Coordinates of C-alpha atoms in Angstrom, one line a residue:
Chain F
M1 CA 53.8 183.9 -52.4
L2 CA 51.0 184.9 -50.0
R3 CA 49.6 187.2 -52.6
M4 CA 49.6 184.4 -55.2
L5 CA 48.0 182.1 -52.8
S6 CA 45.2 184.6 -52.0
V7 CA 44.6 184.9 -55.8
E8 CA 44.4 181.2 -56.2
L9 CA 42.1 180.7 -53.3
A10 CA 39.9 183.6 -54.6
K11 CA 39.6 181.8 -57.9
A12 CA 39.0 178.4 -56.4
T13 CA 36.2 179.7 -54.1
R14 CA 34.4 181.3 -57.0
Q15 CA 34.4 178.2 -59.3
R16 CA 31.2 176.3 -59.7
L17 CA 33.3 173.2 -59.4
G18 CA 33.8 173.9 -55.7
L19 CA 30.1 174.1 -55.0
A20 CA 29.4 171.0 -57.1
A21 CA 31.9 169.0 -55.1
L22 CA 30.3 170.1 -51.9
G23 CA 26.9 169.1 -53.4
C24 CA 28.2 165.6 -54.3
I25 CA 29.5 165.1 -50.8
A26 CA 26.2 166.4 -49.3
V27 CA 24.3 163.9 -51.5
L28 CA 26.5 161.0 -50.4
V29 CA 26.2 161.9 -46.7
G30 CA 22.4 162.3 -47.1
L31 CA 22.1 158.9 -48.7
F32 CA 24.1 157.2 -45.9
A33 CA 22.1 159.1 -43.3
W34 CA 18.8 158.1 -45.0
G35 CA 19.9 154.5 -45.2
L36 CA 20.8 154.4 -41.5
W37 CA 17.7 156.2 -40.5
A38 CA 15.5 153.7 -42.5
H39 CA 17.4 150.6 -41.3
P40 CA 19.2 151.3 -38.0
L41 CA 21.9 148.9 -37.0
P42 CA 20.6 145.8 -35.1
Q43 CA 21.3 145.5 -31.4
R44 CA 22.8 142.1 -32.1
L45 CA 26.3 142.4 -33.6
P46 CA 28.1 139.5 -35.3
G47 CA 31.0 138.7 -32.9
T48 CA 34.2 136.8 -33.2
A49 CA 35.5 133.8 -31.2
A50 CA 33.4 134.9 -28.2
G51 CA 30.2 134.7 -30.2
E52 CA 27.7 137.5 -30.8
F53 CA 27.4 140.7 -28.8
V54 CA 24.1 142.1 -27.7
V55 CA 24.3 145.7 -27.2
G56 CA 22.0 147.7 -24.9
G57 CA 21.3 151.3 -26.0
R58 CA 21.7 152.9 -29.4
L59 CA 24.3 151.9 -31.9
T60 CA 23.2 154.4 -34.6
T61 CA 24.6 157.7 -33.5
A62 CA 26.0 160.8 -35.0
P63 CA 29.7 159.5 -34.6
L64 CA 28.7 156.3 -36.3
L65 CA 27.4 158.1 -39.4
C66 CA 30.6 160.1 -39.5
Y67 CA 32.7 156.9 -38.9
L68 CA 30.9 155.0 -41.7
L69 CA 31.5 157.7 -44.2
L70 CA 35.3 157.5 -43.5
R71 CA 35.5 153.8 -43.2
V72 CA 33.3 152.6 -46.1
P73 CA 35.6 152.9 -49.2
V74 CA 33.3 155.2 -51.1
A75 CA 34.0 158.7 -49.9
T76 CA 37.6 159.0 -49.0
T77 CA 39.1 156.4 -51.5
L78 CA 36.7 157.1 -54.4
L79 CA 34.6 160.2 -54.4
L80 CA 37.1 162.6 -52.9
P81 CA 40.0 161.5 -55.0
L82 CA 37.8 161.9 -58.1
L83 CA 36.8 165.4 -57.1
L84 CA 40.4 166.3 -56.3
A85 CA 41.5 164.9 -59.7
V86 CA 39.1 167.1 -61.5
F87 CA 40.0 170.2 -59.4
T88 CA 43.8 169.7 -59.7
G89 CA 43.4 169.0 -63.4
G90 CA 42.3 172.6 -63.8
L91 CA 45.1 174.1 -61.8
L92 CA 47.7 174.2 -64.5
A93 CA 46.3 172.3 -67.5
G94 CA 43.1 174.4 -67.1
E95 CA 45.0 177.6 -67.1
R96 CA 46.9 176.5 -70.2
H97 CA 43.7 175.5 -71.9
L98 CA 42.1 178.9 -71.1
G99 CA 45.3 180.8 -72.0
T100 CA 45.4 182.4 -68.6
L101 CA 48.7 180.8 -67.7
R102 CA 50.4 183.3 -70.0
T103 CA 48.4 186.1 -68.4
L104 CA 49.6 185.0 -65.0
L105 CA 53.2 184.4 -65.9
A106 CA 53.4 187.8 -67.7
R107 CA 53.0 189.3 -64.2
P108 CA 55.9 189.4 -61.7
V109 CA 55.4 185.9 -60.7
T110 CA 58.0 183.1 -60.6
R111 CA 57.1 179.7 -61.8
A112 CA 58.2 178.2 -58.5
G113 CA 56.0 180.7 -56.7
L114 CA 53.0 179.9 -58.8
L115 CA 53.5 176.2 -58.4
A116 CA 53.8 176.5 -54.6
A117 CA 50.6 178.6 -54.5
K118 CA 48.8 176.0 -56.7
L119 CA 50.1 173.2 -54.6
L120 CA 49.0 174.8 -51.3
T121 CA 45.6 175.5 -52.9
S122 CA 45.2 171.9 -53.9
W123 CA 46.1 170.8 -50.4
I124 CA 43.7 173.4 -48.8
Y125 CA 41.0 172.1 -51.2
A126 CA 41.7 168.5 -50.1
L127 CA 41.5 169.5 -46.4
A128 CA 38.3 171.5 -47.1
L129 CA 36.6 168.5 -48.8
C130 CA 37.6 166.2 -45.9
A131 CA 36.5 168.7 -43.3
F132 CA 33.2 169.2 -45.0
L133 CA 32.6 165.4 -45.2
G134 CA 33.3 165.0 -41.6
L135 CA 31.5 168.0 -40.2
F136 CA 28.4 167.7 -42.4
S137 CA 28.0 164.0 -41.6
L138 CA 28.4 164.7 -37.9
L139 CA 25.9 167.6 -38.0
L140 CA 23.4 165.5 -39.9
G141 CA 24.0 162.7 -37.6
Y142 CA 23.3 164.9 -34.6
L143 CA 20.1 166.1 -36.2
L144 CA 18.9 162.6 -37.1
F145 CA 20.3 160.3 -34.5
G146 CA 21.6 162.5 -31.7
P147 CA 25.0 162.1 -29.9
G148 CA 26.2 158.9 -28.5
D149 CA 29.0 156.3 -28.3
L150 CA 30.8 154.9 -31.3
V151 CA 31.2 151.2 -31.8
P152 CA 33.5 150.8 -34.7
M153 CA 32.2 148.0 -36.9
F154 CA 35.2 147.1 -39.0
G155 CA 38.7 145.8 -38.4
Q156 CA 38.2 145.1 -34.7
G157 CA 39.6 141.5 -34.7
H158 CA 38.6 139.8 -31.5
G159 CA 36.3 141.6 -29.2
L160 CA 34.5 144.9 -29.4
T161 CA 35.6 148.4 -28.7
I162 CA 33.3 151.1 -27.6
F163 CA 34.4 154.8 -27.6
D164 CA 32.4 157.1 -25.5
H165 CA 31.2 160.3 -27.2
R166 CA 34.2 162.4 -26.3
Q167 CA 36.7 159.7 -27.3
A168 CA 34.7 159.1 -30.5
L169 CA 35.1 162.7 -31.5
G170 CA 38.8 162.6 -30.9
R171 CA 39.2 159.4 -33.0
L172 CA 37.1 160.9 -35.7
A173 CA 39.2 164.0 -35.8
L174 CA 42.3 161.9 -36.1
G175 CA 40.8 159.6 -38.7
Y176 CA 39.7 162.5 -40.9
G177 CA 43.0 164.3 -40.4
L178 CA 44.9 161.2 -41.6
A179 CA 42.5 160.9 -44.6
A180 CA 43.1 164.5 -45.4
V181 CA 46.8 164.0 -45.4
A182 CA 46.4 161.0 -47.8
L183 CA 44.3 163.2 -50.1
T184 CA 47.0 165.9 -50.2
A185 CA 49.2 163.3 -51.8
V186 CA 46.5 162.7 -54.4
A187 CA 46.3 166.5 -54.9
S188 CA 50.1 166.7 -55.4
L189 CA 49.9 163.8 -57.9
G190 CA 47.0 165.6 -59.7
L191 CA 49.0 168.8 -59.9
F192 CA 51.9 166.9 -61.5
F193 CA 49.6 165.4 -64.2
S194 CA 48.1 168.9 -64.6
S195 CA 51.6 170.3 -65.3
L196 CA 52.1 167.8 -68.1
C197 CA 48.8 168.4 -70.0
D198 CA 47.1 171.2 -71.9
N199 CA 43.7 169.9 -71.2
P200 CA 42.2 169.7 -67.7
L201 CA 40.2 166.6 -68.5
T202 CA 43.2 164.7 -69.8
A203 CA 45.0 165.6 -66.5
A204 CA 42.1 164.5 -64.3
G205 CA 41.9 161.2 -66.4
L206 CA 45.6 160.5 -65.9
T207 CA 45.3 161.0 -62.1
V208 CA 42.3 158.7 -61.9
A209 CA 44.0 156.1 -64.2
F210 CA 47.0 156.2 -61.9
L211 CA 44.9 155.6 -58.9
F212 CA 42.9 152.8 -60.6
I213 CA 46.2 151.1 -61.8
S214 CA 47.7 151.5 -58.3
A215 CA 44.5 150.0 -56.7
A216 CA 44.5 147.1 -59.2
L217 CA 48.2 146.3 -58.4
Q218 CA 47.4 146.4 -54.7
V219 CA 45.0 143.4 -55.0
L220 CA 47.0 141.2 -57.3
P221 CA 49.1 138.7 -55.3
Y222 CA 51.9 138.9 -57.9
F223 CA 52.6 142.5 -57.0
E224 CA 52.5 142.0 -53.3
S225 CA 56.0 143.3 -52.9
W226 CA 55.0 146.6 -54.6
K227 CA 52.2 147.2 -52.0
P228 CA 54.2 149.4 -49.6
Y229 CA 55.1 151.8 -52.5
L230 CA 51.6 152.2 -53.9
L231 CA 49.7 155.4 -53.1
T232 CA 46.4 153.6 -52.8
S233 CA 47.8 151.5 -50.0
Y234 CA 47.7 154.6 -47.8
L235 CA 44.4 156.2 -48.9
D236 CA 42.6 154.5 -46.0
L237 CA 45.2 155.6 -43.5
G238 CA 42.4 157.2 -41.4
N239 CA 41.1 153.7 -40.6
H240 CA 43.9 153.2 -38.1
A241 CA 42.4 155.9 -35.9
F242 CA 39.6 153.4 -34.8
A243 CA 41.8 150.6 -33.7
R244 CA 41.7 149.9 -29.9
H245 CA 45.4 150.8 -29.8
I246 CA 46.4 153.1 -32.6
P247 CA 49.3 151.5 -34.6
W248 CA 51.5 154.6 -34.6
T249 CA 54.3 152.8 -36.4
E250 CA 52.1 152.0 -39.3
V251 CA 50.6 155.5 -39.2
S252 CA 54.0 157.2 -39.3
T253 CA 55.2 154.9 -42.1
G254 CA 52.1 155.7 -44.1
L255 CA 52.6 159.4 -43.5
A256 CA 56.2 159.1 -44.6
Y257 CA 55.2 157.4 -47.9
L258 CA 52.5 160.0 -48.4
G259 CA 55.0 162.8 -47.8
G260 CA 57.3 161.2 -50.2
Y261 CA 54.7 160.9 -52.9
S262 CA 53.7 164.6 -52.3
A263 CA 57.4 165.7 -52.5
L264 CA 58.2 163.7 -55.6
A265 CA 55.0 164.8 -57.4
A266 CA 55.6 168.5 -56.5
F267 CA 59.3 168.3 -57.6
L268 CA 58.4 166.7 -60.9
A269 CA 55.6 169.3 -61.5
G270 CA 58.2 172.0 -60.8
V271 CA 60.6 170.5 -63.3
V272 CA 57.9 170.3 -65.9
L273 CA 56.6 173.8 -65.3
W274 CA 60.1 175.2 -65.3
K275 CA 61.1 173.5 -68.5
R276 CA 58.0 173.9 -70.6
D277 CA 57.5 176.9 -72.8
V278 CA 54.1 178.6 -72.3
L279 CA 52.8 178.4 -75.9
C280 CA 49.0 178.2 -75.2
Chain Q
M1 CA 66.0 208.1 -65.2
S2 CA 67.1 204.9 -66.8
L3 CA 69.4 205.1 -69.8
A4 CA 68.8 201.5 -70.8
P5 CA 66.7 201.0 -73.9
A6 CA 63.1 199.9 -73.3
I7 CA 63.7 196.7 -75.2
E8 CA 66.9 195.2 -76.3
I9 CA 67.3 191.9 -78.1
R10 CA 70.7 190.4 -78.9
R11 CA 71.3 187.4 -81.2
L12 CA 68.0 185.8 -80.2
T13 CA 67.4 182.4 -81.6
K14 CA 64.5 180.1 -80.7
D15 CA 64.1 176.6 -82.0
Y16 CA 61.0 174.4 -81.7
G17 CA 62.5 171.0 -82.3
R18 CA 64.0 171.2 -85.8
V19 CA 62.1 174.4 -86.8
R20 CA 63.8 177.7 -86.1
A21 CA 61.1 180.2 -85.2
V22 CA 63.5 183.1 -84.5
D23 CA 66.9 183.3 -86.1
D24 CA 69.7 185.5 -84.7
L25 CA 67.4 188.5 -84.1
N26 CA 68.9 191.8 -82.9
L27 CA 66.6 194.7 -82.1
R28 CA 66.7 197.8 -79.9
V29 CA 63.7 199.8 -79.0
E30 CA 64.3 203.2 -77.2
C31 CA 62.1 204.5 -74.5
G32 CA 59.2 206.5 -75.9
Q33 CA 59.0 204.9 -79.3
V34 CA 56.0 203.2 -80.8
Y35 CA 57.6 200.2 -82.5
G36 CA 55.7 198.2 -85.1
F37 CA 56.7 194.5 -85.4
L38 CA 55.5 193.3 -88.8
G39 CA 55.7 190.0 -90.6
P40 CA 53.6 187.2 -92.0
N41 CA 52.0 184.6 -89.9
G42 CA 54.7 182.3 -88.4
A43 CA 57.3 185.0 -88.8
G44 CA 58.3 184.7 -85.1
K45 CA 56.6 187.9 -83.8
S46 CA 54.6 186.1 -81.1
T47 CA 57.6 184.0 -80.1
T48 CA 59.7 187.1 -79.7
M49 CA 57.0 188.7 -77.5
R50 CA 56.8 185.6 -75.4
V51 CA 60.5 185.6 -74.9
L52 CA 60.3 189.2 -73.8
L53 CA 57.7 188.2 -71.2
G54 CA 59.7 185.2 -70.0
L55 CA 57.1 182.8 -71.2
I56 CA 59.5 181.1 -73.6
R57 CA 63.2 180.3 -73.0
P58 CA 65.3 181.3 -75.9
T59 CA 67.6 178.6 -77.5
R60 CA 70.4 181.3 -77.7
G61 CA 70.7 185.0 -77.1
Q62 CA 69.2 187.3 -74.7
A63 CA 66.6 190.0 -74.3
W64 CA 66.2 192.8 -71.8
L65 CA 63.4 195.1 -70.7
L66 CA 64.7 198.4 -69.3
G67 CA 68.0 196.7 -68.9
R68 CA 66.6 193.8 -66.9
P69 CA 67.1 190.3 -68.3
C70 CA 63.7 189.1 -69.6
A71 CA 64.1 185.7 -67.9
S72 CA 64.1 187.4 -64.5
V73 CA 61.0 188.3 -62.6
Q74 CA 62.5 191.9 -62.2
A75 CA 61.8 192.5 -65.9
R76 CA 58.1 192.1 -65.1
A77 CA 58.2 194.1 -61.9
P78 CA 55.2 196.4 -61.2
G79 CA 55.2 199.3 -63.6
V80 CA 57.7 197.9 -66.0
V81 CA 55.7 196.0 -68.6
G82 CA 52.1 195.3 -69.5
A83 CA 51.2 192.8 -72.1
L84 CA 48.5 191.6 -74.4
V85 CA 49.7 188.4 -76.2
E86 CA 47.5 186.9 -78.8
E87 CA 43.9 186.3 -77.6
P88 CA 43.3 187.9 -74.2
A89 CA 42.5 185.2 -71.7
F90 CA 40.4 185.7 -68.5
Y91 CA 38.5 183.7 -66.0
G92 CA 35.0 183.6 -67.5
Y93 CA 33.3 182.9 -64.2
L94 CA 34.6 186.1 -62.7
S95 CA 33.5 189.7 -63.5
A96 CA 35.8 191.9 -65.5
R97 CA 36.5 194.1 -62.5
R98 CA 37.3 191.0 -60.4
N99 CA 39.6 189.6 -63.1
L100 CA 41.5 192.9 -63.2
A101 CA 41.8 193.2 -59.5
L102 CA 43.1 189.7 -59.1
L103 CA 45.6 190.0 -61.9
A104 CA 46.8 193.4 -60.6
R105 CA 47.2 191.8 -57.2
L106 CA 50.0 189.7 -58.6
S107 CA 51.7 193.0 -59.5
G108 CA 51.4 194.5 -56.1
G109 CA 47.7 195.4 -56.2
V110 CA 45.8 198.4 -57.4
S111 CA 42.9 200.3 -55.9
A112 CA 39.3 199.9 -57.1
A113 CA 39.5 203.4 -58.5
E114 CA 42.5 202.4 -60.8
V115 CA 40.5 199.4 -62.0
D116 CA 37.7 201.7 -62.9
W117 CA 40.1 204.1 -64.6
A118 CA 41.4 201.2 -66.7
L119 CA 37.9 200.1 -67.6
D120 CA 36.9 203.6 -68.5
L121 CA 40.0 204.1 -70.6
V122 CA 39.2 201.1 -72.8
G123 CA 35.5 201.9 -73.1
L124 CA 34.2 199.3 -70.7
H125 CA 32.6 201.8 -68.4
G126 CA 29.5 200.3 -66.7
Q127 CA 30.4 196.8 -67.9
G128 CA 32.9 195.9 -65.2
G129 CA 30.4 194.0 -63.1
R130 CA 29.5 191.5 -65.9
R131 CA 31.0 188.1 -66.1
V132 CA 33.7 187.9 -68.7
S133 CA 32.0 184.8 -70.2
A134 CA 29.2 187.1 -71.4
Y135 CA 31.7 189.4 -73.1
S136 CA 32.0 189.6 -76.9
H137 CA 35.4 189.1 -78.6
G138 CA 35.9 192.9 -79.0
M139 CA 35.1 193.5 -75.3
R140 CA 37.6 190.9 -74.3
Q141 CA 40.2 192.6 -76.5
R142 CA 39.5 195.9 -74.7
L143 CA 39.7 194.1 -71.3
G144 CA 43.0 192.7 -72.4
L145 CA 44.4 196.1 -72.9
A146 CA 42.9 197.2 -69.5
Q147 CA 44.7 194.4 -67.7
A148 CA 48.0 195.3 -69.6
L149 CA 47.6 198.9 -68.2
L150 CA 47.4 197.8 -64.5
P151 CA 49.5 198.8 -62.8
R152 CA 50.6 201.6 -65.2
P153 CA 53.5 200.2 -67.2
R154 CA 56.4 201.9 -68.9
I155 CA 56.4 199.4 -71.8
L156 CA 53.4 197.9 -73.5
L157 CA 53.8 194.7 -75.5
L158 CA 50.8 194.3 -77.7
D159 CA 50.2 191.4 -80.1
E160 CA 47.4 192.2 -82.5
P161 CA 45.8 194.7 -80.1
T162 CA 42.9 195.7 -82.5
S163 CA 42.1 192.2 -83.6
G164 CA 38.3 191.6 -83.3
L165 CA 37.5 195.2 -82.8
D166 CA 34.9 197.0 -85.0
P167 CA 36.2 200.0 -87.1
R168 CA 35.2 202.5 -84.3
G169 CA 36.9 200.3 -81.8
R170 CA 40.0 200.3 -83.8
V171 CA 40.1 204.1 -84.1
E172 CA 39.5 204.4 -80.4
M173 CA 42.2 201.9 -79.6
R174 CA 44.6 203.7 -81.9
Q175 CA 43.8 207.1 -80.2
L176 CA 44.3 205.5 -76.8
L177 CA 47.7 204.1 -77.7
R178 CA 48.8 207.4 -79.2
R179 CA 47.7 209.2 -76.0
L180 CA 49.5 206.7 -73.8
N181 CA 52.6 207.2 -75.8
Q182 CA 52.5 211.0 -76.1
Q183 CA 51.1 212.0 -72.7
E184 CA 52.4 209.3 -70.4
G185 CA 55.6 208.3 -72.3
V186 CA 54.7 204.7 -72.6
T187 CA 56.9 202.7 -75.0
I188 CA 54.7 200.6 -77.2
F189 CA 55.9 197.5 -79.1
L190 CA 53.1 196.1 -81.1
S191 CA 52.5 193.6 -83.9
S192 CA 49.7 193.9 -86.3
H193 CA 48.6 192.9 -89.8
L194 CA 46.7 196.1 -90.3
L195 CA 49.4 198.1 -92.1
G196 CA 47.5 201.3 -92.3
E197 CA 47.1 201.3 -88.6
V198 CA 50.8 200.5 -88.1
E199 CA 51.8 203.3 -90.5
S200 CA 49.8 205.9 -88.8
L201 CA 50.8 204.9 -85.3
C202 CA 54.4 203.7 -85.3
T203 CA 57.5 205.8 -85.2
H204 CA 59.6 202.8 -86.0
L205 CA 59.2 199.5 -87.8
A206 CA 60.8 196.1 -87.9
F207 CA 60.1 193.5 -90.6
L208 CA 60.4 189.8 -89.7
S209 CA 60.1 186.8 -92.0
H210 CA 60.9 183.2 -91.2
G211 CA 62.4 184.4 -87.9
R212 CA 64.9 186.7 -89.6
L213 CA 64.9 190.5 -89.4
L214 CA 64.6 191.9 -92.9
A215 CA 64.7 195.6 -92.1
A216 CA 64.3 197.9 -89.1
G217 CA 64.4 201.6 -88.6
P218 CA 62.3 204.8 -88.4
T219 CA 59.1 204.5 -90.4
R220 CA 59.8 207.6 -92.4
E221 CA 63.3 206.5 -93.4
L222 CA 62.0 203.0 -94.4
L223 CA 59.3 204.5 -96.5
S224 CA 61.5 207.0 -98.3
S225 CA 64.2 204.5 -98.8
A226 CA 66.4 204.1 -101.8
T227 CA 63.9 201.7 -103.3
V228 CA 61.0 203.2 -105.3
R229 CA 57.9 201.8 -106.7
V230 CA 57.6 202.5 -110.4
D231 CA 54.4 202.8 -112.6
L232 CA 55.4 202.1 -116.3
E233 CA 53.3 202.8 -119.4
A234 CA 54.9 201.2 -122.4
T235 CA 54.2 199.6 -125.8
P236 CA 54.2 196.8 -126.5
P237 CA 53.5 195.8 -122.8
E238 CA 54.4 192.1 -123.4
Q239 CA 57.9 193.0 -124.5
A240 CA 58.3 195.4 -121.6
W241 CA 57.2 192.7 -119.2
L242 CA 59.6 190.3 -120.7
L243 CA 62.5 192.7 -120.4
L244 CA 61.6 193.8 -116.9
S245 CA 61.2 190.3 -115.6
R246 CA 64.7 189.5 -116.8
H247 CA 66.3 192.7 -115.3
P248 CA 68.3 191.9 -112.2
E249 CA 67.3 195.2 -110.4
V250 CA 63.6 194.8 -110.8
R251 CA 61.5 193.4 -107.9
S252 CA 57.8 192.7 -107.3
L253 CA 56.7 193.1 -110.9
T254 CA 52.9 193.2 -111.4
R255 CA 50.4 194.4 -113.9
R256 CA 47.7 196.9 -113.0
E257 CA 45.3 197.6 -115.9
D258 CA 47.6 199.2 -118.6
L259 CA 50.4 199.8 -116.2
L260 CA 53.3 197.6 -115.2
V261 CA 54.3 198.2 -111.6
F262 CA 57.6 197.2 -110.1
S263 CA 60.1 198.1 -107.4
C264 CA 63.8 198.9 -108.0
P265 CA 66.6 201.0 -106.5
R266 CA 66.2 204.7 -107.4
T267 CA 69.7 204.6 -109.0
A268 CA 68.7 201.8 -111.3
L269 CA 65.9 203.8 -113.0
S270 CA 67.8 205.3 -115.9
G271 CA 69.5 201.9 -116.7
I272 CA 66.1 200.2 -116.8
N273 CA 64.7 202.9 -119.1
E274 CA 67.7 202.5 -121.4
A275 CA 67.3 198.7 -121.4
L276 CA 63.6 199.0 -122.3
V277 CA 64.3 201.5 -125.2
R278 CA 67.2 199.3 -126.5
G279 CA 64.9 196.3 -126.4
G280 CA 62.4 198.1 -128.8
V281 CA 59.9 199.2 -126.1
Q282 CA 58.4 202.6 -126.4
V283 CA 58.2 204.2 -122.9
S284 CA 55.4 206.7 -122.6
A285 CA 55.5 207.1 -118.8
L286 CA 58.0 206.0 -116.1
V287 CA 56.8 207.4 -112.8
P288 CA 58.7 206.6 -109.6
R289 CA 57.0 207.1 -106.3
A290 CA 57.8 206.2 -102.6
E291 CA 56.6 202.7 -101.7
S292 CA 53.6 202.5 -99.4
L293 CA 54.0 200.4 -96.3
E294 CA 52.0 197.6 -97.9
E295 CA 54.3 197.6 -100.9
L296 CA 57.4 197.7 -98.7
Y297 CA 56.0 194.8 -96.7
L298 CA 55.2 192.7 -99.7
R299 CA 58.5 193.4 -101.4
L300 CA 60.5 192.6 -98.2
T301 CA 58.6 189.4 -97.4
E302 CA 58.7 188.3 -101.1
E303 CA 62.4 188.8 -101.2
A304 CA 62.9 186.8 -98.0
P305 CA 63.9 183.2 -98.4
N306 CA 60.9 180.9 -98.3
G307 CA 60.0 178.1 -95.9
A308 CA 60.7 177.7 -92.2
S309 CA 64.4 177.3 -91.6
D310 CA 65.8 174.3 -90.0
A311 CA 67.6 174.6 -86.7

């Protein structure tokens, strides 16, 4: 199993796709940083019932850049799932398409072992993308804006919360950690679609379509009762890390659903891989 | 030393939906043999090979490699079997050496020296550092054999091993396979459409058509079998053709310049001659000879029932 995992990781790290994904993330982070640098946040923040807050000191800090990239639904709920869909599409469908699946399975490798190695690889990839997004944005933030406190801009309700630098780093670590867990569920789903298809693009397309349909159902009032069961309801789980008091019940419920999604997708992928003849 | 045959197939049947690809196949390949697996496209050769590698689950029946059930991972344990099934497939973004090392790692791993040994053996010395995406079809074919040899297996399953190779490459591949068999005792089970190559290499043959086994045995016995190929010179040829085409023992009747050529059981020769003479044909030459592998192949596959069988 470890041997298979090392082979899978060796393949993944040498694919151009991996570098391209990091490049996409770097471009996105760069654009956000440029935007913030060109137009720093105003000192006067729109308030709530209490009126506006006027903040002394800098609002635009390294933790803020890192926070915005997690909080604004571009990176963790759009770009990273897309990159993951493309990567996981190649894991089984890509091997079938190339013909390398038969080369692999002609070795002393069990299908369950191969699936486990591919699943772990996809999870590691999801974690790596998330970690790169967080660390690169933090690094660029330090270079451009320097360290400082974090004033979360969204979802505060009444009042304003300020995390000092150390607290901010802790909250960011938690937020990115939760986002990474959400992405592992996307990775498992991608692997399931990959097990069904012979073409990696078809598999990636199915994963993206699933996410889009899930997101569409999420916003339609008629399907309100479905919301707790939709994967996209939990892709922004990391946002809970920036509430004044972390809603641990919601976080653990979200983690349970994500775990359920991952387990179901992995199980179904296993059934498909076990039952399908390797003809390509 | 294991007494189990290298390959044993018992009552193997594989259906793809309503189409039966392999039909009740029984085959036994002893250790040390070079076994040729012949048949037209769609005969079930590749399906059988895939079953042997555990890539396909049979509908019925079983197969073993060195006594280990093919469906189990033990049948593909390091040093048991190496395979090249259809087009060799590799990761184009990796070098040949890296591809071999990664694939061999799944079989327990091999040293860099062994990777180089395999590359040298198949004539890819000095090319191991290049990305496989830059390889020609023939080079990939050679690399396919190299990966099958790592780690050194006791059985080699090769599906069209010389496909895409130039004439020199084919000769070299043939010499290599012979050397592996004679010097290292590797059992080789190969399919090929190049009958000359199979005839010169294989100690045993099996003929498959529409999933059914038509004949199997030692190459010499099959080629000197009771059936002979006959060259007939007779006048008038039209009358001879008519009589021969109606004769129940005559098979694969063709015309080659002035000769009529057909196959028949050796014991039926005098009866055919008598029928020709009685029918007013003047026979000037009736020359029986052993069938070539090509003639045997054509006769067997022509006699086999046509069309894919329904499951």
